[in-house]
Amino acid sequence: MNRIGVQDIVDALTPVRATSACDPVCLTVGGFVVEVRCVSETLLAELLRYFQHVISVPCKPDMTVHVLGPAELPFMVDYTDWTRDPGKTTGRKDAVCDLENGRLVSKVRTGVNFLQATEWAIAFGPTETNPNQVINFINTQILNHFQREGWAVCHAAAVRTAHKGLAISGLSGGGKSTTMLRLMEIAGTQYVTNDRLLVRNSGNRTDALGIPKLPRINPGTIVTNARLTGLIDEEREEELRNMEPDELWHVEEKYDLFIEDIYGPGRIAHETGLTDFWVLNWSHDSDEATSVKKVDLKDRADLLSAIMKSPGPFYQLPDGSFWCNRSPVDTAAYLHALAGIQVWEVSGQIDFDALFDEGALLLGSST
């Protein structure tokens, strides 16, 4: 435990006082209200654009996120590197410093810092040039709240219709975003989430809740979906179209996709009843036709591992303690949360057209 306390950090960040003069913006997801106070008008405009579909009338918030600009702490902070999730071992990402009832998290590559504590959520540093990290921090507060309420967080995309809720998991880069966006072409579908899905077993149904995080998609998703033409410049798009499929699959570029700009108004609904779960276990190297088969997660630890997601360095438990590096995820909690839904394994070769046909059959059915 570091001798520096939460109040020491707050006192050192004198711009925190400036946020009291900022116009508050309230975001509501699943009945939980996050108030955002941001000192930068430029960054605030980006946040308003990004979260436009969950902005609510000003009210008493459940918590407030303070977004500052550059601020230097007048003392040294002893950070420790946070070990990345399995499969993401390239480079350092997060470093943490534990305080009494709080934690400082520093983004190694950008220098953006965050104070996560029982009564404080503060972002400071070069926030204006790194809006996506501020967006993630705001969404983390939503995830933290519902996890403390007993929801399990899945590494999954999801869509819904009037009668179905379908989640999609897979290994990183496995095609869940591409699949989800293809399914948005089905009449009556709505976007729920792209990468984090909260689930809870309510006895007679399984509740699911997405967070207001828009898809950050790879070039391969863009060039294989005619609706997304124009998201990147023509010259780069032509370069990407000339790549071999396996080469394109591994290009590491990300682009934000504003759902309602592409698919029209009313196409986002973060709450749904979850009925089905696809786990993508397919491969470019397979010679087998794409198949979608029912499975029991209790017998498939490999598929469950693709669904589970560590809460990460920002997660503060109900008792005030923080999630520890490399702590094991509670598999029993996931099996309980997902017990009431049908899980399907998608295997064989990667064929988005074939999987779309399966999705049309599933989501088009009212039974």
Short mmCIF file of C-alpha atoms in Angstrom, two decimals:
data_model
loop_
_atom_site.label_atom_id
_atom_site.label_comp_id
_atom_site.label_asym_id
_atom_site.label_seq_id
_atom_site.Cartn_x
_atom_site.Cartn_y
_atom_site.Cartn_z
CA MET A 1 0.00 0.00 0.00
CA ASN A 2 1.39 3.40 -0.96
CA ARG A 3 1.65 6.06 1.77
CA ILE A 4 0.04 8.54 -0.58
CA GLY A 5 -3.68 8.80 0.11
CA VAL A 6 -6.65 9.52 -2.11
CA GLN A 7 -7.11 12.94 -0.53
CA ASP A 8 -3.44 13.76 -1.25
CA ILE A 9 -4.12 13.17 -4.95
CA VAL A 10 -7.35 15.20 -4.92
CA ASP A 11 -5.67 18.09 -3.07
CA ALA A 12 -2.77 18.06 -5.55
CA LEU A 13 -5.13 18.18 -8.53
CA THR A 14 -6.27 21.75 -7.98
CA PRO A 15 -8.12 21.80 -11.34
CA VAL A 16 -10.66 19.43 -9.73
CA ARG A 17 -12.17 22.55 -8.18
CA ALA A 18 -12.60 23.98 -11.68
CA THR A 19 -14.98 21.19 -12.67
CA SER A 20 -17.59 22.53 -10.24
CA ALA A 21 -18.07 25.39 -12.69
CA CYS A 22 -18.44 23.08 -15.68
CA ASP A 23 -21.85 22.30 -17.11
CA PRO A 24 -22.65 18.72 -16.08
CA VAL A 25 -23.60 16.08 -18.64
CA CYS A 26 -25.63 13.13 -17.39
CA LEU A 27 -25.46 9.71 -19.04
CA THR A 28 -27.95 7.00 -18.08
CA VAL A 29 -27.48 3.27 -18.74
CA GLY A 30 -29.64 0.62 -17.08
CA GLY A 31 -30.94 3.23 -14.63
CA PHE A 32 -27.40 4.13 -13.49
CA VAL A 33 -26.57 7.83 -13.89
CA VAL A 34 -23.01 9.02 -14.52
CA GLU A 35 -22.39 12.76 -14.41
CA VAL A 36 -19.42 13.98 -16.47
CA ARG A 37 -17.70 17.30 -15.72
CA CYS A 38 -15.02 18.19 -18.26
CA VAL A 39 -12.77 21.29 -18.23
CA SER A 40 -11.99 21.13 -21.98
CA GLU A 41 -14.71 22.40 -24.29
CA THR A 42 -13.07 20.59 -27.22
CA LEU A 43 -13.05 17.25 -25.43
CA LEU A 44 -16.55 17.82 -24.05
CA ALA A 45 -17.84 18.30 -27.61
CA GLU A 46 -16.35 14.91 -28.55
CA LEU A 47 -17.92 13.27 -25.51
CA LEU A 48 -21.32 14.79 -26.32
CA ARG A 49 -21.08 13.49 -29.87
CA TYR A 50 -19.97 10.04 -28.74
CA PHE A 51 -22.52 9.52 -25.93
CA GLN A 52 -25.42 11.31 -27.62
CA HIS A 53 -27.75 8.32 -27.46
CA VAL A 54 -27.49 7.96 -23.64
CA ILE A 55 -27.50 11.63 -22.61
CA SER A 56 -30.31 12.26 -20.13
CA VAL A 57 -31.79 15.30 -18.42
CA PRO A 58 -29.68 16.65 -15.53
CA CYS A 59 -30.52 14.90 -12.28
CA LYS A 60 -28.85 13.71 -9.10
CA PRO A 61 -26.11 11.36 -10.35
CA ASP A 62 -25.03 8.06 -8.88
CA MET A 63 -21.44 9.16 -9.46
CA THR A 64 -19.41 11.94 -11.08
CA VAL A 65 -16.43 11.62 -13.43
CA HIS A 66 -14.09 14.63 -13.39
CA VAL A 67 -12.11 15.09 -16.61
CA LEU A 68 -9.12 17.43 -16.25
CA GLY A 69 -6.33 18.44 -18.55
CA PRO A 70 -2.55 18.28 -17.91
CA ALA A 71 -1.75 18.22 -14.21
CA GLU A 72 1.51 17.37 -12.48
CA LEU A 73 1.51 15.66 -9.09
CA PRO A 74 4.03 17.32 -6.70
CA PHE A 75 5.37 13.96 -5.53
CA MET A 76 6.70 10.75 -7.03
CA VAL A 77 4.30 7.87 -7.55
CA ASP A 78 5.60 4.32 -7.31
CA TYR A 79 3.81 2.53 -10.15
CA THR A 80 3.85 -1.19 -10.84
CA ASP A 81 3.17 -2.63 -14.30
CA TRP A 82 -0.16 -4.41 -14.67
CA THR A 83 0.20 -7.77 -16.39
CA ARG A 84 -1.79 -7.88 -19.61
CA ASP A 85 -4.42 -10.51 -20.40
CA PRO A 86 -3.24 -13.76 -22.01
CA GLY A 87 -2.76 -13.30 -25.75
CA LYS A 88 -2.00 -9.56 -25.35
CA THR A 89 1.63 -9.60 -24.35
CA THR A 90 3.06 -6.93 -26.67
CA GLY A 91 4.23 -3.83 -24.84
CA ARG A 92 3.24 -2.22 -21.55
CA LYS A 93 -0.26 -0.81 -21.25
CA ASP A 94 -1.24 -0.01 -17.65
CA ALA A 95 0.69 0.72 -14.45
CA VAL A 96 -0.96 0.98 -11.03
CA CYS A 97 -0.29 2.46 -7.64
CA ASP A 98 -2.49 1.26 -4.78
CA LEU A 99 -3.62 3.79 -2.18
CA GLU A 100 -5.77 3.43 0.89
CA ASN A 101 -9.24 2.86 -0.57
CA GLY A 102 -8.14 4.00 -4.00
CA ARG A 103 -5.88 3.31 -6.96
CA LEU A 104 -3.96 5.39 -9.48
CA VAL A 105 -3.83 3.91 -12.98
CA SER A 106 -1.45 5.30 -15.59
CA LYS A 107 -1.66 4.59 -19.31
CA VAL A 108 1.97 3.93 -20.16
CA ARG A 109 1.88 4.87 -23.84
CA THR A 110 -0.10 8.11 -23.58
CA GLY A 111 0.57 9.40 -20.07
CA VAL A 112 -3.13 9.77 -19.24
CA ASN A 113 -3.73 9.07 -15.54
CA PHE A 114 -6.80 8.08 -13.56
CA LEU A 115 -7.78 8.13 -9.91
CA GLN A 116 -10.28 5.39 -9.10
CA ALA A 117 -11.67 5.55 -5.58
CA THR A 118 -14.86 5.07 -3.59
CA GLU A 119 -15.88 8.72 -3.89
CA TRP A 120 -13.72 9.90 -6.78
CA ALA A 121 -13.24 9.15 -10.47
CA ILE A 122 -10.75 11.59 -12.03
CA ALA A 123 -8.97 11.57 -15.39
CA PHE A 124 -5.98 13.88 -15.83
CA GLY A 125 -3.04 14.38 -18.15
CA PRO A 126 -3.22 14.67 -21.97
CA THR A 127 -6.93 13.81 -21.99
CA GLU A 128 -7.82 16.14 -24.86
CA THR A 129 -5.59 14.26 -27.30
CA ASN A 130 -6.70 10.84 -26.02
CA PRO A 131 -10.52 11.01 -25.93
CA ASN A 132 -10.95 7.25 -26.36
CA GLN A 133 -9.22 6.62 -23.03
CA VAL A 134 -11.59 9.06 -21.32
CA ILE A 135 -14.54 7.32 -22.99
CA ASN A 136 -13.27 3.97 -21.72
CA PHE A 137 -12.89 5.38 -18.19
CA ILE A 138 -16.49 6.60 -18.19
CA ASN A 139 -17.70 3.22 -19.43
CA THR A 140 -15.60 1.52 -16.77
CA GLN A 141 -17.67 3.26 -14.09
CA ILE A 142 -20.79 1.64 -15.56
CA LEU A 143 -19.12 -1.76 -15.67
CA ASN A 144 -17.86 -1.40 -12.09
CA HIS A 145 -21.29 -0.51 -10.75
CA PHE A 146 -23.09 -3.45 -12.29
CA GLN A 147 -20.34 -5.93 -11.43
CA ARG A 148 -20.67 -4.84 -7.81
CA GLU A 149 -24.39 -5.57 -8.18
CA GLY A 150 -23.60 -9.17 -9.18
CA TRP A 151 -23.57 -8.97 -12.98
CA ALA A 152 -20.87 -10.88 -14.89
CA VAL A 153 -19.00 -9.04 -17.66
CA CYS A 154 -18.53 -10.97 -20.90
CA HIS A 155 -16.05 -10.26 -23.69
CA ALA A 156 -18.82 -10.16 -26.28
CA ALA A 157 -20.71 -8.20 -28.91
CA ALA A 158 -24.50 -8.44 -29.02
CA VAL A 159 -27.60 -7.58 -31.03
CA ARG A 160 -31.29 -7.89 -30.22
CA THR A 161 -34.69 -8.17 -31.85
CA ALA A 162 -38.14 -8.04 -30.31
CA HIS A 163 -37.90 -11.72 -29.35
CA LYS A 164 -34.21 -12.61 -29.27
CA GLY A 165 -30.96 -11.41 -27.75
CA LEU A 166 -27.79 -12.82 -29.32
CA ALA A 167 -24.29 -12.41 -27.88
CA ILE A 168 -21.13 -13.19 -29.87
CA SER A 169 -17.74 -14.06 -28.36
CA GLY A 170 -14.48 -15.33 -29.75
CA LEU A 171 -10.77 -14.88 -29.44
CA SER A 172 -9.47 -11.35 -30.05
CA GLY A 173 -9.67 -10.68 -33.78
CA GLY A 174 -12.01 -13.63 -34.21
CA GLY A 175 -14.62 -11.68 -36.14
CA LYS A 176 -17.24 -10.84 -33.53
CA SER A 177 -17.54 -7.20 -34.62
CA THR A 178 -17.79 -8.12 -38.30
CA THR A 179 -20.44 -10.73 -37.46
CA MET A 180 -22.39 -8.32 -35.28
CA LEU A 181 -22.44 -5.62 -37.97
CA ARG A 182 -23.53 -8.09 -40.63
CA LEU A 183 -26.46 -9.08 -38.39
CA MET A 184 -27.47 -5.42 -38.16
CA GLU A 185 -28.62 -5.79 -41.76
CA ILE A 186 -31.48 -7.99 -40.56
CA ALA A 187 -34.74 -6.03 -40.26
CA GLY A 188 -35.62 -5.23 -36.67
CA THR A 189 -32.18 -5.74 -35.16
CA GLN A 190 -30.67 -3.27 -32.73
CA TYR A 191 -27.10 -2.82 -31.53
CA VAL A 192 -26.53 -3.77 -27.87
CA THR A 193 -22.75 -3.73 -27.48
CA ASN A 194 -19.51 -4.43 -29.29
CA ASP A 195 -16.99 -5.69 -26.73
CA ARG A 196 -18.41 -5.78 -23.17
CA LEU A 197 -21.73 -7.33 -22.20
CA LEU A 198 -23.06 -7.55 -18.65
CA VAL A 199 -25.25 -10.58 -17.89
CA ARG A 200 -27.35 -11.64 -14.92
CA ASN A 201 -29.53 -14.69 -14.31
CA SER A 202 -32.88 -13.45 -13.02
CA GLY A 203 -34.41 -16.88 -12.59
CA ASN A 204 -37.00 -16.88 -15.36
CA ARG A 205 -34.81 -14.94 -17.82
CA THR A 206 -31.26 -13.81 -18.47
CA ASP A 207 -30.84 -10.04 -18.45
CA ALA A 208 -28.12 -8.47 -20.57
CA LEU A 209 -26.83 -4.91 -20.62
CA GLY A 210 -24.43 -3.32 -23.08
CA ILE A 211 -22.33 -0.24 -22.42
CA PRO A 212 -22.30 2.90 -24.61
CA LYS A 213 -19.04 1.95 -26.29
CA LEU A 214 -19.31 2.22 -30.04
CA PRO A 215 -17.59 -0.37 -32.24
CA ARG A 216 -13.89 0.23 -32.89
CA ILE A 217 -13.49 -1.84 -36.00
CA ASN A 218 -10.58 -3.20 -38.00
CA PRO A 219 -10.01 -2.49 -41.71
CA GLY A 220 -11.04 -6.05 -42.55
CA THR A 221 -14.50 -5.32 -41.16
CA ILE A 222 -14.78 -2.17 -43.26
CA VAL A 223 -13.67 -3.51 -46.65
CA THR A 224 -15.90 -6.58 -46.39
CA ASN A 225 -19.06 -4.55 -45.67
CA ALA A 226 -20.32 -2.32 -48.51
CA ARG A 227 -22.33 -0.20 -46.07
CA LEU A 228 -19.10 0.94 -44.40
CA THR A 229 -17.45 2.26 -47.57
CA GLY A 230 -16.15 5.77 -46.97
CA LEU A 231 -15.16 5.36 -43.32
CA ILE A 232 -11.50 5.49 -44.42
CA ASP A 233 -9.91 7.39 -47.29
CA GLU A 234 -10.10 5.89 -50.78
CA GLU A 235 -6.35 5.35 -51.21
CA ARG A 236 -6.01 3.41 -47.95
CA GLU A 237 -9.17 1.43 -48.67
CA GLU A 238 -7.78 0.39 -52.06
CA GLU A 239 -4.53 -0.76 -50.42
CA LEU A 240 -6.49 -2.86 -47.96
CA ARG A 241 -8.69 -4.42 -50.65
CA ASN A 242 -5.56 -5.61 -52.48
CA MET A 243 -4.25 -7.50 -49.44
CA GLU A 244 -4.53 -11.24 -49.03
CA PRO A 245 -7.28 -12.21 -46.54
CA ASP A 246 -4.85 -13.50 -43.92
CA GLU A 247 -2.71 -10.34 -44.18
CA LEU A 248 -5.78 -8.10 -43.91
CA TRP A 249 -7.00 -10.07 -40.88
CA HIS A 250 -3.88 -9.05 -38.92
CA VAL A 251 -3.80 -5.31 -39.76
CA GLU A 252 -3.91 -3.42 -36.46
CA GLU A 253 -5.89 -0.23 -37.15
CA LYS A 254 -9.04 0.90 -35.38
CA TYR A 255 -11.88 3.15 -36.50
CA ASP A 256 -14.92 4.34 -34.51
CA LEU A 257 -18.26 3.46 -36.07
CA PHE A 258 -21.26 5.61 -35.12
CA ILE A 259 -24.12 3.13 -35.35
CA GLU A 260 -26.96 5.60 -35.94
CA ASP A 261 -24.97 7.44 -38.63
CA ILE A 262 -24.67 4.19 -40.59
CA TYR A 263 -27.86 2.30 -39.76
CA GLY A 264 -30.25 5.11 -38.89
CA PRO A 265 -31.95 6.37 -35.70
CA GLY A 266 -33.40 4.01 -33.15
CA ARG A 267 -30.93 1.21 -33.87
CA ILE A 268 -29.33 1.14 -30.39
CA ALA A 269 -30.85 -0.57 -27.35
CA HIS A 270 -28.40 -1.46 -24.60
CA GLU A 271 -30.85 -3.58 -22.56
CA THR A 272 -32.14 -6.95 -23.70
CA GLY A 273 -33.19 -10.40 -22.62
CA LEU A 274 -30.41 -12.76 -23.69
CA THR A 275 -31.56 -15.96 -25.38
CA ASP A 276 -28.56 -17.20 -27.37
CA PHE A 277 -24.77 -17.04 -27.34
CA TRP A 278 -22.45 -17.76 -30.26
CA VAL A 279 -18.81 -18.57 -29.55
CA LEU A 280 -16.64 -18.19 -32.66
CA ASN A 281 -14.21 -21.10 -32.77
CA TRP A 282 -13.59 -21.07 -36.51
CA SER A 283 -10.39 -20.70 -38.51
CA HIS A 284 -9.02 -19.52 -41.86
CA ASP A 285 -7.07 -22.80 -41.97
CA SER A 286 -10.10 -25.08 -41.68
CA ASP A 287 -11.29 -27.15 -44.64
CA GLU A 288 -14.65 -27.86 -42.97
CA ALA A 289 -17.82 -25.95 -43.83
CA THR A 290 -18.97 -23.41 -41.25
CA SER A 291 -21.25 -25.04 -38.70
CA VAL A 292 -23.28 -23.79 -35.73
CA LYS A 293 -23.94 -26.46 -33.10
CA LYS A 294 -25.48 -26.43 -29.64
CA VAL A 295 -23.05 -26.95 -26.74
CA ASP A 296 -23.13 -27.07 -22.95
CA LEU A 297 -20.66 -24.62 -21.41
CA LYS A 298 -20.19 -26.89 -18.39
CA ASP A 299 -18.42 -29.33 -20.72
CA ARG A 300 -16.49 -26.73 -22.72
CA ALA A 301 -14.01 -24.80 -20.59
CA ASP A 302 -12.26 -23.69 -23.79
CA LEU A 303 -15.35 -21.86 -25.02
CA LEU A 304 -16.10 -20.39 -21.59
CA SER A 305 -12.59 -18.89 -21.51
CA ALA A 306 -13.44 -16.90 -24.66
CA ILE A 307 -16.49 -15.42 -22.92
CA MET A 308 -15.02 -14.52 -19.53
CA LYS A 309 -13.30 -11.17 -19.01
CA SER A 310 -11.11 -10.06 -16.12
CA PRO A 311 -12.52 -6.93 -14.42
CA GLY A 312 -9.12 -5.27 -14.82
CA PRO A 313 -7.16 -2.68 -12.81
CA PHE A 314 -10.03 -0.18 -12.38
CA TYR A 315 -12.40 -2.59 -10.65
CA GLN A 316 -13.09 -1.73 -7.02
CA LEU A 317 -15.01 -4.40 -5.12
CA PRO A 318 -17.96 -3.59 -2.83
CA ASP A 319 -15.66 -3.71 0.24
CA GLY A 320 -13.40 -1.02 -1.25
CA SER A 321 -10.54 -3.34 -2.19
CA PHE A 322 -9.30 -3.57 -5.77
CA TRP A 323 -9.04 -6.39 -8.24
CA CYS A 324 -5.58 -7.93 -8.00
CA ASN A 325 -3.30 -8.59 -10.92
CA ARG A 326 -3.76 -12.13 -12.27
CA SER A 327 -6.65 -12.91 -9.90
CA PRO A 328 -8.64 -15.89 -11.21
CA VAL A 329 -12.05 -15.19 -12.73
CA ASP A 330 -14.98 -16.98 -11.06
CA THR A 331 -16.06 -19.56 -13.66
CA ALA A 332 -19.00 -20.70 -11.51
CA ALA A 333 -20.45 -17.18 -11.60
CA TYR A 334 -20.39 -17.21 -15.41
CA LEU A 335 -21.95 -20.66 -15.63
CA HIS A 336 -24.75 -19.48 -13.34
CA ALA A 337 -25.28 -16.22 -15.23
CA LEU A 338 -25.48 -18.02 -18.58
CA ALA A 339 -27.40 -21.11 -17.39
CA GLY A 340 -30.70 -20.03 -18.92
CA ILE A 341 -29.54 -19.43 -22.50
CA GLN A 342 -28.60 -21.59 -25.48
CA VAL A 343 -24.89 -21.56 -26.30
CA TRP A 344 -23.69 -22.41 -29.81
CA GLU A 345 -20.21 -23.21 -31.10
CA VAL A 346 -19.35 -21.75 -34.51
CA SER A 347 -16.64 -23.91 -36.06
CA GLY A 348 -15.15 -24.77 -39.43
CA GLN A 349 -13.95 -22.18 -41.93
CA ILE A 350 -14.52 -18.44 -41.51
CA ASP A 351 -17.51 -17.68 -43.72
CA PHE A 352 -19.45 -14.56 -42.75
CA ASP A 353 -22.08 -15.15 -45.44
CA ALA A 354 -22.89 -18.60 -44.06
CA LEU A 355 -23.02 -17.27 -40.51
CA PHE A 356 -25.30 -14.41 -41.59
CA ASP A 357 -27.75 -16.98 -42.98
CA GLU A 358 -27.71 -18.78 -39.62
CA GLY A 359 -28.28 -15.48 -37.82
CA ALA A 360 -31.20 -14.59 -40.10
CA LEU A 361 -32.86 -17.89 -39.21
CA LEU A 362 -32.24 -17.45 -35.49
CA LEU A 363 -33.17 -13.78 -35.13
CA GLY A 364 -36.06 -13.99 -37.55
CA SER A 365 -37.76 -16.61 -35.41
CA SER A 366 -40.23 -15.52 -32.75
CA THR A 367 -40.15 -18.89 -31.00
#
